[in-house]
Amino acid sequence: MPRRNIGDFDASGADIERDWGERTGCWSRVTRVLLTHDQVQRYALPATAGKRDDPRWPAFARRYGFDIDYPVQWEVEALEPDELQRLVLAAVDPYVDRDVLAEQMAREEQQRRALSDFLGGWGAASGEGTSAVPGPGRPGRSAARRP
């Protein structure tokens, strides 16, 4: 599976895929999921001032037609959270093993039920009803006094 990368669209971020491959040798391919030049344009994301001392800036500026004298960058966080989530999920979806995911979700549900049963029994044993966790309107007790 290729490495998926999510990062800001800036001079250093645009070079990270190449850099990871060369320095680590861990991935034969690194694919940028976010943030790309097309996404910056499609979503009309606001630019912020870039790093003037980034040695990669001049080549990045020439590649995308930016003014070399005014470094700019775009942050992943500028995307709406729902759209960011949608894009990330779409990028990893082809690699999700549905059988393994279903098994894990069933295991988590069993753990939730076991925890709920445990907490319900804990509250009943202490005479506090079904909740052993202090909350609004319920006085707390120290952990040392709990059964």
Short mmCIF file of C-alpha atoms in Angstrom, two decimals:
data_model
loop_
_atom_site.label_atom_id
_atom_site.label_comp_id
_atom_site.label_asym_id
_atom_site.label_seq_id
_atom_site.Cartn_x
_atom_site.Cartn_y
_atom_site.Cartn_z
CA MET A 1 0.00 0.00 0.00
CA PRO A 2 1.38 3.41 -0.86
CA ARG A 3 1.92 5.94 1.89
CA ARG A 4 -0.84 8.55 1.98
CA ASN A 5 0.18 12.05 2.97
CA ILE A 6 -1.91 14.86 4.39
CA GLY A 7 -0.18 18.18 4.75
CA ASP A 8 -0.28 21.86 4.12
CA PHE A 9 0.22 23.10 0.58
CA ASP A 10 3.50 24.93 0.86
CA ALA A 11 7.06 24.64 -0.43
CA SER A 12 8.23 22.12 2.17
CA GLY A 13 4.99 20.16 2.23
CA ALA A 14 5.00 19.74 -1.53
CA ASP A 15 8.47 18.20 -1.32
CA ILE A 16 7.78 15.80 1.55
CA GLU A 17 6.68 12.90 -0.62
CA ARG A 18 9.99 12.90 -2.52
CA ASP A 19 11.98 13.48 0.65
CA TRP A 20 10.38 10.58 2.59
CA GLY A 21 11.02 8.16 -0.23
CA GLU A 22 14.65 9.17 -0.60
CA ARG A 23 15.56 9.41 3.08
CA THR A 24 13.69 6.43 4.48
CA GLY A 25 13.34 3.93 1.66
CA CYS A 26 10.20 2.75 3.48
CA TRP A 27 7.72 3.46 0.72
CA SER A 28 7.96 2.84 -2.96
CA ARG A 29 5.27 5.45 -3.52
CA VAL A 30 3.94 8.37 -1.47
CA THR A 31 0.67 9.91 -2.60
CA ARG A 32 -0.55 13.32 -1.47
CA VAL A 33 -4.19 13.18 -0.40
CA LEU A 34 -4.36 16.71 0.97
CA LEU A 35 -3.63 19.52 0.32
CA THR A 36 -3.06 19.88 -3.41
CA HIS A 37 -2.95 22.90 -5.70
CA ASP A 38 -6.23 21.77 -7.29
CA GLN A 39 -7.91 21.55 -3.87
CA VAL A 40 -6.66 25.00 -2.90
CA GLN A 41 -8.25 26.38 -6.05
CA ARG A 42 -11.44 24.26 -5.92
CA TYR A 43 -12.22 25.25 -2.32
CA ALA A 44 -10.93 28.83 -2.71
CA LEU A 45 -8.87 28.43 0.46
CA PRO A 46 -7.25 31.53 1.96
CA ALA A 47 -3.48 31.85 1.70
CA THR A 48 -1.27 32.80 4.61
CA ALA A 49 2.25 34.19 4.57
CA GLY A 50 4.79 31.52 3.80
CA LYS A 51 8.29 31.00 5.16
CA ARG A 52 10.59 33.47 3.48
CA ASP A 53 13.69 31.47 4.39
CA ASP A 54 12.46 28.14 2.95
CA PRO A 55 15.06 27.12 0.35
CA ARG A 56 12.36 25.25 -1.58
CA TRP A 57 10.20 28.34 -2.06
CA PRO A 58 11.69 29.65 -5.36
CA ALA A 59 11.19 26.33 -7.20
CA PHE A 60 7.71 25.91 -5.68
CA ALA A 61 6.77 29.47 -6.71
CA ARG A 62 7.98 28.91 -10.28
CA ARG A 63 6.16 25.57 -10.53
CA TYR A 64 2.80 27.08 -9.54
CA GLY A 65 3.25 30.61 -10.91
CA PHE A 66 3.50 32.42 -7.56
CA ASP A 67 5.44 35.62 -6.96
CA ILE A 68 8.88 34.58 -5.69
CA ASP A 69 9.11 37.71 -3.54
CA TYR A 70 5.94 36.85 -1.54
CA PRO A 71 5.95 33.33 -0.11
CA VAL A 72 2.50 31.90 0.59
CA GLN A 73 1.09 28.69 1.99
CA TRP A 74 -2.28 27.05 2.59
CA GLU A 75 -3.23 25.14 5.74
CA VAL A 76 -5.16 21.85 5.73
CA GLU A 77 -7.19 23.26 8.63
CA ALA A 78 -8.70 25.82 6.25
CA LEU A 79 -10.94 23.07 4.85
CA GLU A 80 -14.34 22.67 6.46
CA PRO A 81 -14.10 19.79 8.99
CA ASP A 82 -16.82 17.72 7.30
CA GLU A 83 -15.11 18.04 3.92
CA LEU A 84 -11.71 17.24 5.42
CA GLN A 85 -13.18 14.08 6.94
CA ARG A 86 -14.87 13.11 3.66
CA LEU A 87 -11.65 13.52 1.67
CA VAL A 88 -9.56 11.52 4.15
CA LEU A 89 -12.10 8.69 4.35
CA ALA A 90 -12.35 8.54 0.55
CA ALA A 91 -8.56 8.24 0.33
CA VAL A 92 -8.28 5.31 2.75
CA ASP A 93 -11.53 3.52 1.86
CA PRO A 94 -10.02 1.31 -0.87
CA TYR A 95 -7.57 -0.11 1.68
CA VAL A 96 -10.07 -0.98 4.43
CA ASP A 97 -10.63 -4.71 4.93
CA ARG A 98 -14.37 -4.79 5.66
CA ASP A 99 -14.24 -8.19 7.39
CA VAL A 100 -11.52 -7.08 9.79
CA LEU A 101 -13.36 -3.80 10.41
CA ALA A 102 -16.63 -5.65 11.19
CA GLU A 103 -14.81 -7.98 13.62
CA GLN A 104 -13.17 -5.04 15.38
CA MET A 105 -16.44 -3.13 15.66
CA ALA A 106 -18.15 -6.21 17.15
CA ARG A 107 -15.29 -6.60 19.65
CA GLU A 108 -15.58 -2.93 20.65
CA GLU A 109 -19.34 -3.31 21.16
CA GLN A 110 -18.75 -6.33 23.42
CA GLN A 111 -16.24 -4.29 25.43
CA ARG A 112 -18.72 -1.41 25.74
CA ARG A 113 -21.41 -3.77 27.06
CA ALA A 114 -18.98 -5.38 29.51
CA LEU A 115 -17.90 -1.95 30.78
CA SER A 116 -21.50 -0.80 31.09
CA ASP A 117 -22.41 -3.98 33.02
CA PHE A 118 -19.39 -3.48 35.28
CA LEU A 119 -20.25 0.14 35.99
CA GLY A 120 -23.90 -0.73 36.57
CA GLY A 121 -22.92 -3.39 39.09
CA TRP A 122 -20.46 -1.04 40.74
CA GLY A 123 -23.13 1.58 41.30
CA ALA A 124 -25.62 -0.98 42.63
CA ALA A 125 -23.05 -2.40 45.06
CA SER A 126 -22.26 1.06 46.41
CA GLY A 127 -25.93 2.00 46.84
CA GLU A 128 -25.72 4.82 44.27
CA GLY A 129 -28.03 3.38 41.64
CA THR A 130 -26.74 2.56 38.19
CA SER A 131 -24.06 5.22 37.80
CA ALA A 132 -20.73 5.00 39.58
CA VAL A 133 -19.50 8.20 37.97
CA PRO A 134 -20.25 11.47 39.78
CA GLY A 135 -22.11 13.94 37.65
CA PRO A 136 -24.34 17.00 37.95
CA GLY A 137 -26.50 16.64 41.02
CA ARG A 138 -24.63 13.52 42.22
CA PRO A 139 -22.06 13.92 44.96
CA GLY A 140 -18.72 12.29 44.19
CA ARG A 141 -17.00 9.76 46.39
CA SER A 142 -13.31 9.13 46.56
CA ALA A 143 -11.99 6.18 44.57
CA ALA A 144 -10.58 4.65 47.76
CA ARG A 145 -14.10 4.16 49.15
CA ARG A 146 -15.51 2.44 46.05
CA PRO A 147 -15.91 -1.36 46.09
#
